């Protein structure tokens, strides 16, 4: 199979945060059995039915044992399952049940760092000459007894922590509880490759690499230059990160990981290039010879305001920087970001979150590339901003975290299934969930929205079916029909046999002029918030307030 024809190019990926998706055993914490019980909602294996989403792949946030300082992104054992989530036998069953429904399974792979509770680190810190002494990034203090250099933690403050047992500093891109692995040390690299093979041998379909552009650090430990005019030397964003991320050596690391996956056939490799990377920095990790990532996450689209010009700019950058045979990917939400309805409603002219959610869904699912949904996005779930401090779980925080409310907890609250206690998270059991359910769960849930033909959920279901049935929407070329968008987005997806037109209005009733490109043609309505399905007419010259329409050329 060539790089031009891979399963992930036709797929929609659904990200699951396992601790808050579904709880079968009634302890208030999500588990693998809960995911199994809810697989039919994701994809029941029957494309003709309209009750499931028809998702092609699920991406599971970390399921490994962890002390949970960073809610699973601090791994203490790479080849087992967190006891709260289940067992390896449960995972084997999940994999089997998912594959029975034609759902691929993608694991989160956190290999920039481990937990400080990992046995590797416990051994590494015992001395400077033990067998795992070089598995992490260690450095002596300066002659003055200070930190080795000015490399900062992404969470703020120095990235170096002194270990009294070993009498050296170790480096951590994130929390001191997450020491960075030393990718320049061959035995450590080979141990990680064996971890990857362990899961591939079980049958997983690929990996999402966490923080994949910061594996390599400068071997000379040179200082990062301070940005011009900056006086705060303690902030991560105060520096040009020339020596602790996006290094050329990082590409060889990704390429070597890619070679391991290639031993097993058509497995997908997704990379979370660092959250503050520009699109160019991210797409460079496809590799000069297309031998690194299959999909490279970039944060420019979700970080854009809900405004046509800014969204258009991010899309055009992807189009120009990710030509064939590389393949773009897009997302609006994930476990590290506030949900898009919470982010965008204040910067949108539209205060109707249902209309905004349908417009955002249309954008995400009609661009050229693989879309990634975050659990509950298809319901219009929003951040829960009312989590009491004593119930918060997020012990790691971002540089923008200025108050006591953890923004990441707000985006990780339990999936809202039905109108029963705690929105059905524990299948009707009255146990306190791992995080509090959003107060809107009585209205925003799968059960309630399934009964409403105009709900966000049913809009997603229709849109996902249309995408699956249209080769133009899955593989077609993207072309904007408005050079400088201000009130609308209008673009086409085209193959030799099919042309789809997408219209998204970001304001009140407005005239729209698409020039000569669409005039005189007849178009069938596939999905619209205003027009009748299957209606055939010319392209509308006026869009109704916040209208979304998808049309196919007859």
Coordinates of C-alpha atoms in Angstrom, one line a residue:
X1 CA 0.0 0.0 0.0
X2 CA 1.5 3.4 -1.0
X3 CA 1.7 6.5 1.1
X4 CA -1.1 7.8 -1.1
X5 CA -3.6 5.2 0.1
X6 CA -3.6 4.6 3.8
X7 CA -6.5 3.7 6.1
X8 CA -6.1 6.8 8.2
X9 CA -6.6 9.1 5.2
X10 CA -10.3 8.0 5.1
X11 CA -10.7 7.8 8.8
X12 CA -12.2 9.9 11.6
X13 CA -10.4 9.5 14.9
X14 CA -12.2 9.8 18.3
X15 CA -10.1 10.7 21.3
X16 CA -11.2 9.1 24.6
X17 CA -10.0 10.2 28.1
X18 CA -10.5 6.8 29.8
X19 CA -10.8 8.0 33.4
X20 CA -14.0 9.9 32.5
X21 CA -15.6 8.1 29.6
X22 CA -17.6 5.2 31.2
X23 CA -17.4 3.4 34.5
X24 CA -18.6 -0.2 34.6
X25 CA -17.4 -1.4 38.0
X26 CA -19.0 1.4 39.9
X27 CA -16.0 2.9 41.6
X28 CA -16.6 6.3 40.0
X29 CA -13.5 6.0 37.7
X30 CA -13.8 5.2 34.0
X31 CA -12.4 1.9 32.9
X32 CA -11.7 -0.3 29.8
X33 CA -14.8 -2.3 30.4
X34 CA -16.8 0.9 30.3
X35 CA -15.3 1.7 26.9
X36 CA -16.2 -1.7 25.7
X37 CA -19.8 -1.3 26.8
X38 CA -20.0 2.0 24.8
X39 CA -18.3 0.9 21.6
X40 CA -21.6 0.5 19.8
X41 CA -22.2 4.2 20.3
X42 CA -18.9 4.9 18.6
X43 CA -19.4 2.4 15.8
X44 CA -21.6 -0.7 15.9
X45 CA -20.2 -2.2 12.8
X46 CA -23.4 -1.6 10.8
X47 CA -23.0 1.4 8.5
X48 CA -26.6 1.3 7.5
X49 CA -27.8 2.1 11.0
X50 CA -28.0 5.7 12.1
X51 CA -27.6 5.3 15.9
X52 CA -23.8 5.1 16.0
X53 CA -21.3 7.7 15.0
X54 CA -19.5 5.5 12.5
X55 CA -16.1 6.3 13.9
X56 CA -13.1 4.6 12.3
X57 CA -10.5 4.7 15.1
X58 CA -10.2 5.5 18.8
X59 CA -7.2 7.2 20.4
X60 CA -6.9 6.3 24.1
X61 CA -5.2 8.8 26.4
X62 CA -2.6 6.9 28.6
X63 CA -3.8 3.7 30.1
X64 CA -0.6 2.7 31.8
X65 CA 0.2 2.6 35.6
X66 CA 0.9 6.1 36.9
X67 CA 1.0 8.0 40.2
X68 CA -1.3 10.5 38.3
X69 CA 0.7 13.7 39.0
X70 CA -0.2 14.5 35.4
X71 CA -3.2 12.3 35.1
X72 CA -1.6 9.5 33.2
X73 CA 1.1 11.4 31.3
X74 CA 3.6 10.4 34.0
X75 CA 4.1 6.7 33.2
X76 CA 5.5 4.4 35.9
X77 CA 5.2 1.1 33.8
X78 CA 5.0 1.0 30.1
X79 CA 3.7 -2.6 29.5
X80 CA 0.8 -2.8 31.9
X81 CA -2.6 -1.2 32.6
X82 CA -3.4 1.3 35.3
X83 CA -5.3 -0.8 38.0
X84 CA -8.2 1.7 38.1
X85 CA -8.7 1.1 34.3
X86 CA -8.5 -2.7 34.4
X87 CA -6.1 -5.4 33.3
X88 CA -4.2 -6.5 30.2
X89 CA -7.0 -9.1 29.7
X90 CA -9.5 -6.2 29.6
X91 CA -7.3 -4.4 27.1
X92 CA -7.1 -7.6 24.9
X93 CA -10.9 -7.8 25.0
X94 CA -11.3 -4.1 24.1
X95 CA -8.9 -4.5 21.2
X96 CA -10.9 -7.6 20.0
X97 CA -14.3 -5.9 20.4
X98 CA -13.1 -2.8 18.6
X99 CA -11.7 -4.7 15.7
X100 CA -15.0 -6.6 15.4
X101 CA -16.6 -3.3 14.8
X102 CA -14.0 -2.1 12.3
X103 CA -12.6 0.3 14.9
X104 CA -8.8 0.8 15.0
X105 CA -7.2 1.4 18.4
X106 CA -4.4 4.0 18.8
X107 CA -2.5 4.3 22.1
X108 CA -1.0 7.4 23.6
X109 CA 2.8 6.9 23.9
X110 CA 4.5 9.1 26.5
X111 CA 8.2 8.6 25.8
X112 CA 9.8 12.1 26.2
X113 CA 9.7 11.4 30.0
X114 CA 8.6 8.9 32.6
X115 CA 7.3 9.3 36.1
X116 CA 9.9 9.7 38.8
X117 CA 8.3 6.6 40.2
X118 CA 9.3 4.5 37.2
X119 CA 11.8 1.8 38.1
X120 CA 14.2 3.1 35.4
X121 CA 14.5 6.4 37.2
X122 CA 14.7 4.8 40.6
X123 CA 17.8 2.9 39.4
X124 CA 19.2 5.9 37.5
X125 CA 19.2 8.2 40.5
X126 CA 21.1 5.7 42.8
X127 CA 24.5 6.6 41.4
X128 CA 26.5 8.0 38.5
X129 CA 27.8 4.6 37.4
X130 CA 24.8 2.2 37.7
X131 CA 23.5 0.4 34.5
X132 CA 20.8 3.0 34.0
X133 CA 22.9 6.0 34.9
X134 CA 22.6 7.5 31.4
X135 CA 18.9 6.7 30.8
X136 CA 17.9 10.2 31.8
X137 CA 19.4 13.7 31.3
X138 CA 21.7 14.4 34.2
X139 CA 24.3 17.2 34.7
X140 CA 26.6 18.4 37.4
X141 CA 25.9 21.8 39.1
X142 CA 28.0 24.7 37.8
X143 CA 31.1 25.6 39.8
X144 CA 28.9 28.1 41.7
X145 CA 26.6 25.3 42.6
X146 CA 23.8 26.5 40.3
X147 CA 21.6 24.8 37.6
X148 CA 23.5 23.7 34.5
X149 CA 21.9 26.2 32.1
X150 CA 18.8 28.4 31.6
X151 CA 16.5 25.7 30.1
X152 CA 13.0 26.2 31.5
X153 CA 10.2 23.9 32.3
X154 CA 7.1 24.4 30.2
X155 CA 5.2 24.7 33.5
X156 CA 7.4 27.6 34.6
X157 CA 10.6 27.9 36.5
X158 CA 13.8 26.0 35.9
X159 CA 13.7 22.7 34.1
X160 CA 16.4 21.4 36.4
X161 CA 15.9 19.7 39.7
X162 CA 18.7 18.6 42.1
X163 CA 18.7 15.0 43.2
X164 CA 20.4 14.7 46.6
X165 CA 20.9 11.0 46.2
X166 CA 22.9 11.3 43.0
X167 CA 24.3 14.8 43.7
X168 CA 23.3 15.9 40.2
X169 CA 20.6 17.8 38.4
X170 CA 18.1 16.1 36.1
X171 CA 16.1 17.8 33.4
X172 CA 12.4 17.8 33.0
X173 CA 10.5 19.6 30.2
X174 CA 7.4 19.4 32.4
X175 CA 7.0 18.7 36.1
X176 CA 9.9 17.6 38.4
X177 CA 7.9 14.4 38.7
X178 CA 8.4 13.8 35.0
X179 CA 12.2 13.4 34.3
X180 CA 13.1 13.5 30.6
X181 CA 14.6 10.4 29.0
X182 CA 18.0 10.6 27.3
X183 CA 17.4 9.7 23.7
X184 CA 21.1 9.8 23.0
X185 CA 21.6 6.7 25.0
X186 CA 21.2 3.5 22.8
X187 CA 20.1 1.1 25.5
X188 CA 17.3 3.4 26.5
X189 CA 16.2 3.8 22.9
X190 CA 16.1 0.1 22.4
X191 CA 14.1 -0.4 25.6
X192 CA 11.5 2.1 24.2
X193 CA 11.4 0.3 20.9
X194 CA 10.7 -3.0 22.8
X195 CA 7.8 -1.2 24.6
X196 CA 6.4 -0.3 21.1
X197 CA 6.8 -3.8 19.9
X198 CA 5.0 -5.1 23.0
X199 CA 1.8 -3.2 22.1
X200 CA 2.1 -3.9 18.4
X201 CA 2.4 -7.6 19.1
X202 CA -0.9 -7.3 20.9
X203 CA -2.5 -5.8 17.8
X204 CA -2.7 -2.0 18.3
X205 CA -3.1 0.0 15.2
X206 CA -0.7 2.9 15.9
X207 CA 0.4 5.5 18.4
X208 CA 0.1 9.1 19.2
X209 CA 3.4 10.4 20.4
X210 CA 3.2 12.9 23.3
X211 CA 5.4 16.0 23.1
X212 CA 7.2 14.4 20.1
X213 CA 9.3 17.4 19.1
X214 CA 11.2 17.7 22.4
X215 CA 12.9 14.3 22.6
X216 CA 16.3 15.6 21.6
X217 CA 18.3 18.2 23.6
X218 CA 21.6 19.9 22.8
X219 CA 24.5 17.7 23.9
X220 CA 26.5 20.8 24.7
X221 CA 23.8 22.1 27.0
X222 CA 24.0 25.6 25.6
X223 CA 21.8 28.4 27.0
X224 CA 18.7 29.4 25.1
X225 CA 18.8 33.1 24.1
X226 CA 16.4 35.4 25.9
X227 CA 14.0 37.1 23.6
X228 CA 14.7 40.8 22.8
X229 CA 13.1 43.2 25.3
X230 CA 12.2 40.5 27.8
X231 CA 12.9 41.1 31.4
X232 CA 11.2 38.1 33.0
X233 CA 13.9 35.4 32.8
X234 CA 11.7 32.9 34.6
X235 CA 9.1 32.2 32.0
X236 CA 9.2 29.5 29.4
X237 CA 7.9 31.8 26.7
X238 CA 10.7 34.3 27.5
X239 CA 13.2 32.3 25.5
X240 CA 14.0 31.2 21.9
X241 CA 14.1 27.5 22.4
X242 CA 17.0 26.7 20.1
X243 CA 18.6 24.0 22.2
X244 CA 15.8 22.0 23.9
X245 CA 13.2 21.4 21.2
X246 CA 12.8 20.8 17.4
X247 CA 16.5 19.8 17.1
X248 CA 17.6 18.1 13.9
X249 CA 18.4 14.9 15.8
X250 CA 14.8 14.7 16.8
X251 CA 13.9 13.8 13.2
X252 CA 16.1 10.7 13.4
X253 CA 14.4 9.6 16.6
X254 CA 11.0 9.8 14.9
X255 CA 12.3 8.0 11.8
X256 CA 13.7 5.2 14.0
X257 CA 10.3 4.8 15.7
X258 CA 8.7 4.8 12.3
X259 CA 11.0 1.9 11.3
X260 CA 9.7 -0.1 14.2
X261 CA 6.1 0.4 13.2
X262 CA 6.9 -0.5 9.6
X263 CA 7.9 -4.0 10.8
X264 CA 4.2 -4.5 11.5
X265 CA 2.6 -3.2 8.3
X266 CA 0.1 -0.3 8.1
X267 CA 0.3 1.3 11.5
X268 CA -0.3 5.0 12.0
X269 CA 2.2 7.3 13.8
X270 CA 0.8 10.6 15.0
X271 CA 2.8 13.3 16.6
X272 CA 1.9 16.0 19.1
X273 CA 4.6 18.4 18.0
X274 CA 5.0 20.9 20.8
X275 CA 2.0 23.0 21.7
X276 CA 3.6 26.3 20.9
X277 CA 5.1 25.1 17.5
X278 CA 4.1 27.0 14.4
X279 CA 2.7 24.9 11.5
X280 CA 6.0 24.8 9.7
X281 CA 7.8 23.4 12.7
X282 CA 5.1 20.7 13.1
X283 CA 4.8 19.6 9.5
X284 CA 8.6 19.3 9.2
X285 CA 8.1 16.1 11.2
X286 CA 6.5 14.3 8.3
X287 CA 10.2 14.0 7.3
X288 CA 12.2 15.1 4.3
X289 CA 11.7 11.7 2.8
X290 CA 8.2 11.1 4.3
X291 CA 9.7 8.7 6.7
X292 CA 8.7 10.1 10.1
X293 CA 5.1 11.0 11.2
X294 CA 2.0 10.0 9.2
X295 CA 0.0 12.8 10.9
X296 CA 1.4 15.8 12.7
X297 CA -0.8 17.8 15.1
X298 CA -0.6 21.5 14.8
X299 CA -2.4 23.8 17.3
X300 CA -2.8 26.9 15.0
X301 CA -6.4 26.1 14.0
X302 CA -7.8 25.4 17.5
X303 CA -5.8 28.5 18.8
X304 CA -7.4 30.7 16.1
X305 CA -10.3 32.9 17.0
X306 CA -13.7 31.9 15.6
X307 CA -13.3 34.3 12.7
X308 CA -13.2 33.4 9.0
X309 CA -10.0 35.2 8.1
X310 CA -7.9 33.6 10.9
X311 CA -9.3 30.1 10.3
X312 CA -8.8 30.5 6.6
X313 CA -5.2 31.4 7.2
X314 CA -4.5 28.3 9.3
X315 CA -6.1 26.1 6.6
X316 CA -4.2 27.7 3.7
X317 CA -0.9 27.2 5.7
X318 CA -1.7 23.5 6.0
X319 CA -2.6 23.2 2.3
X320 CA 0.7 24.9 1.2
X321 CA 2.9 23.1 3.7
X322 CA 1.4 19.6 3.6
X323 CA 1.3 18.6 -0.1
X324 CA 0.9 15.0 -1.3
X325 CA 1.9 12.4 -0.3
X326 CA 1.8 13.9 3.2
X327 CA -1.6 14.2 4.8
X328 CA -3.0 16.9 7.1
X329 CA -4.9 16.4 10.3
X330 CA -7.2 18.8 12.2
X331 CA -8.7 18.9 15.6
X332 CA -10.6 21.5 17.6
X333 CA -10.5 20.0 21.2
X334 CA -8.3 17.7 23.2
X335 CA -7.4 16.9 26.8
X336 CA -5.1 19.9 27.1
X337 CA -7.4 22.6 25.8
X338 CA -10.6 24.2 26.9
X339 CA -13.4 22.8 24.7
X340 CA -14.1 24.9 21.6
X341 CA -17.5 26.0 22.6
X342 CA -16.1 27.5 25.8
X343 CA -13.2 29.1 23.9
X344 CA -15.1 30.5 20.9
X345 CA -18.5 31.6 22.1
X346 CA -17.0 34.8 23.5
X347 CA -15.2 35.8 20.3
X348 CA -18.1 34.8 18.0
X349 CA -21.0 37.0 16.8
X350 CA -23.1 33.9 17.3
X351 CA -24.2 33.4 20.9
X352 CA -26.2 30.3 20.1
X353 CA -23.9 27.4 21.0
X354 CA -25.9 24.9 19.0
X355 CA -25.4 26.9 15.8
X356 CA -21.7 27.5 16.6
X357 CA -21.2 23.8 17.3
X358 CA -22.7 22.8 14.0
X359 CA -20.6 25.3 12.1
X360 CA -17.4 24.1 13.9
X361 CA -18.4 20.4 13.1
X362 CA -18.9 21.3 9.4
X363 CA -15.5 23.0 9.3
X364 CA -13.6 20.1 11.0
X365 CA -15.2 17.3 9.0
X366 CA -15.0 18.9 5.5
X367 CA -11.4 19.9 5.4
X368 CA -8.7 17.9 3.5
X369 CA -7.2 15.7 6.2
X370 CA -7.9 13.4 9.0
X371 CA -10.3 14.9 11.6
X372 CA -9.9 14.1 15.3
X373 CA -12.9 14.4 17.6
X374 CA -12.7 14.7 21.4
X375 CA -15.2 12.7 23.4
X376 CA -18.4 14.7 24.0
X377 CA -17.6 17.2 21.3
X378 CA -20.4 15.7 19.2
X379 CA -22.8 16.6 22.0
X380 CA -21.7 20.2 22.4
X381 CA -20.1 19.5 25.8
X382 CA -18.5 22.6 27.4
X383 CA -15.9 23.1 30.1
X384 CA -17.1 22.6 33.6
X385 CA -15.9 25.7 35.4
X386 CA -17.6 24.9 38.7
X387 CA -15.2 22.2 40.0
X388 CA -14.4 22.8 43.7
X389 CA -10.7 22.9 44.5
X390 CA -10.9 19.7 46.7
X391 CA -12.3 17.8 43.6
X392 CA -9.7 18.9 41.1
X393 CA -7.3 16.3 39.7
X394 CA -4.9 18.3 37.6
X395 CA -1.8 18.7 39.6
X396 CA 0.2 20.0 36.6
X397 CA -0.7 23.3 35.1
X398 CA 0.1 25.3 32.0
X399 CA 2.0 28.6 31.8
X400 CA -1.3 30.4 31.3
X401 CA -2.8 28.9 34.5
X402 CA -3.2 32.0 36.8
X403 CA -6.1 31.0 39.0
X404 CA -7.1 28.0 41.1
X405 CA -9.4 26.5 38.5
X406 CA -7.7 23.9 36.4
X407 CA -8.8 24.5 32.8
X408 CA -7.7 21.0 31.9
X409 CA -10.0 19.4 34.5
X410 CA -12.9 21.4 33.0
X411 CA -12.4 19.8 29.6
X412 CA -12.0 16.3 31.1
X413 CA -15.3 15.9 32.9
X414 CA -17.4 12.7 32.5
X415 CA -19.1 11.9 29.2
X416 CA -22.7 12.8 29.4
X417 CA -24.7 9.7 28.4
X418 CA -28.2 10.1 29.7
X419 CA -30.5 11.7 32.3
X420 CA -29.8 9.2 35.1
X421 CA -27.5 10.0 38.1
X422 CA -24.2 11.6 37.1
X423 CA -25.4 11.5 33.4
X424 CA -25.1 7.7 33.3
X425 CA -21.3 7.8 33.7
X426 CA -21.5 4.8 36.1
X427 CA -24.5 3.2 34.3
X428 CA -27.0 4.5 36.9
X429 CA -24.9 3.8 40.0
X430 CA -25.0 6.6 42.5
X431 CA -21.3 6.9 43.0
X432 CA -19.3 10.1 42.9
X433 CA -17.4 10.3 39.6
X434 CA -13.7 11.0 39.2
X435 CA -14.5 14.6 38.2
X436 CA -17.9 16.3 38.6
X437 CA -20.4 16.1 35.8
X438 CA -21.2 19.4 34.0
X439 CA -24.3 21.1 35.4
X440 CA -25.9 21.1 31.8
X441 CA -25.9 17.2 31.6
X442 CA -29.6 17.0 32.0
X443 CA -30.0 18.7 28.6
X444 CA -26.7 17.9 26.9
X445 CA -26.5 14.1 26.8
X446 CA -26.6 11.3 24.3
X447 CA -30.1 10.1 25.3
X448 CA -31.7 13.5 25.1
X449 CA -30.0 14.6 21.9
X450 CA -30.7 11.3 20.1
X451 CA -34.4 12.1 20.4
X452 CA -34.1 15.6 18.9
X453 CA -33.6 15.6 15.1
X454 CA -32.1 19.0 15.3
X455 CA -29.6 18.3 18.0
X456 CA -25.8 18.7 17.7
X457 CA -25.4 14.9 18.0
X458 CA -27.7 14.2 15.1
X459 CA -26.0 16.8 13.0
X460 CA -22.7 15.1 13.7
X461 CA -24.2 11.7 12.8
X462 CA -25.5 13.0 9.5
X463 CA -22.3 14.8 8.7
X464 CA -20.2 11.8 9.5
X465 CA -22.3 9.6 7.2
X466 CA -22.1 12.2 4.4
X467 CA -18.3 12.3 4.7
X468 CA -18.1 8.5 4.6
X469 CA -20.2 8.4 1.4
X470 CA -18.3 11.1 -0.4
X471 CA -14.9 10.5 -1.8
X472 CA -14.6 14.2 -2.5
X473 CA -14.9 15.0 1.3
X474 CA -12.5 12.3 2.2
X475 CA -9.8 12.7 -0.5
X476 CA -10.7 15.6 -2.7
X477 CA -8.7 18.7 -3.3
X478 CA -9.6 21.8 -1.2
X479 CA -10.1 25.2 -2.8
X480 CA -11.3 28.4 -1.2
X481 CA -13.8 30.5 -3.2
X482 CA -13.2 33.6 -1.2
X483 CA -9.7 35.1 -1.3
X484 CA -10.0 37.2 1.8
X485 CA -12.8 35.8 4.0
X486 CA -14.5 38.2 6.4
X487 CA -18.1 37.2 6.9
X488 CA -18.1 33.6 5.4
X489 CA -16.1 30.6 4.5
X490 CA -16.8 29.1 1.1
X491 CA -14.8 26.3 -0.3
X492 CA -15.0 23.2 -2.5
X493 CA -13.7 19.6 -2.2
X494 CA -13.3 18.1 -5.6
X495 CA -12.4 14.9 -7.3
X496 CA -12.7 14.0 -11.0
X497 CA -16.2 12.8 -10.4
X498 CA -17.6 14.9 -7.6
X499 CA -17.6 18.5 -6.3
X500 CA -18.9 19.4 -2.9
X501 CA -19.5 23.0 -1.9
X502 CA -19.3 24.1 1.8
X503 CA -20.8 27.4 2.9
X504 CA -20.4 28.6 6.5
X505 CA -21.8 32.0 7.6
X506 CA -20.2 33.6 10.6
X507 CA -22.7 36.5 11.0
X508 CA -26.2 37.7 10.3
X509 CA -28.0 37.5 6.9
X510 CA -25.4 38.4 4.3
X511 CA -25.2 38.3 0.5
X512 CA -22.5 36.0 -0.8
X513 CA -20.8 36.3 -4.2
X514 CA -18.8 33.3 -5.3
X515 CA -18.1 34.9 -8.7
X516 CA -18.4 32.8 -11.9
X517 CA -17.1 29.6 -10.3
X518 CA -20.5 28.2 -9.3
X519 CA -23.0 30.2 -11.4
X520 CA -25.4 28.4 -13.6
X521 CA -24.7 25.0 -11.9
X522 CA -27.3 22.9 -10.1
X523 CA -26.5 21.8 -6.6
X524 CA -28.2 19.2 -4.3
X525 CA -28.4 20.0 -0.6
X526 CA -26.7 17.2 1.4
X527 CA -26.9 18.9 4.8
X528 CA -28.0 22.4 5.9
X529 CA -29.2 24.3 8.9
X530 CA -31.6 26.2 6.6
X531 CA -32.2 24.5 3.3
X532 CA -34.2 21.3 2.7
X533 CA -32.2 18.1 2.3
X534 CA -32.1 16.9 -1.4
X535 CA -33.4 20.3 -2.6
X536 CA -31.8 21.1 -6.0
X537 CA -31.2 24.7 -7.0
X538 CA -28.5 27.2 -7.9
X539 CA -26.0 28.3 -5.3
X540 CA -27.7 30.7 -2.8
X541 CA -26.9 34.4 -3.2
X542 CA -27.8 35.2 0.4
X543 CA -26.9 33.2 3.5
X544 CA -29.2 33.3 6.5
X545 CA -27.8 34.1 9.9
X546 CA -25.1 31.6 10.9
X547 CA -26.2 29.3 8.1
X548 CA -24.2 26.1 7.3
X549 CA -24.9 24.3 4.0
X550 CA -23.2 21.5 2.2
X551 CA -24.1 21.0 -1.4
X552 CA -23.1 18.6 -4.2
X553 CA -22.9 19.6 -7.8
X554 CA -25.4 17.7 -10.0

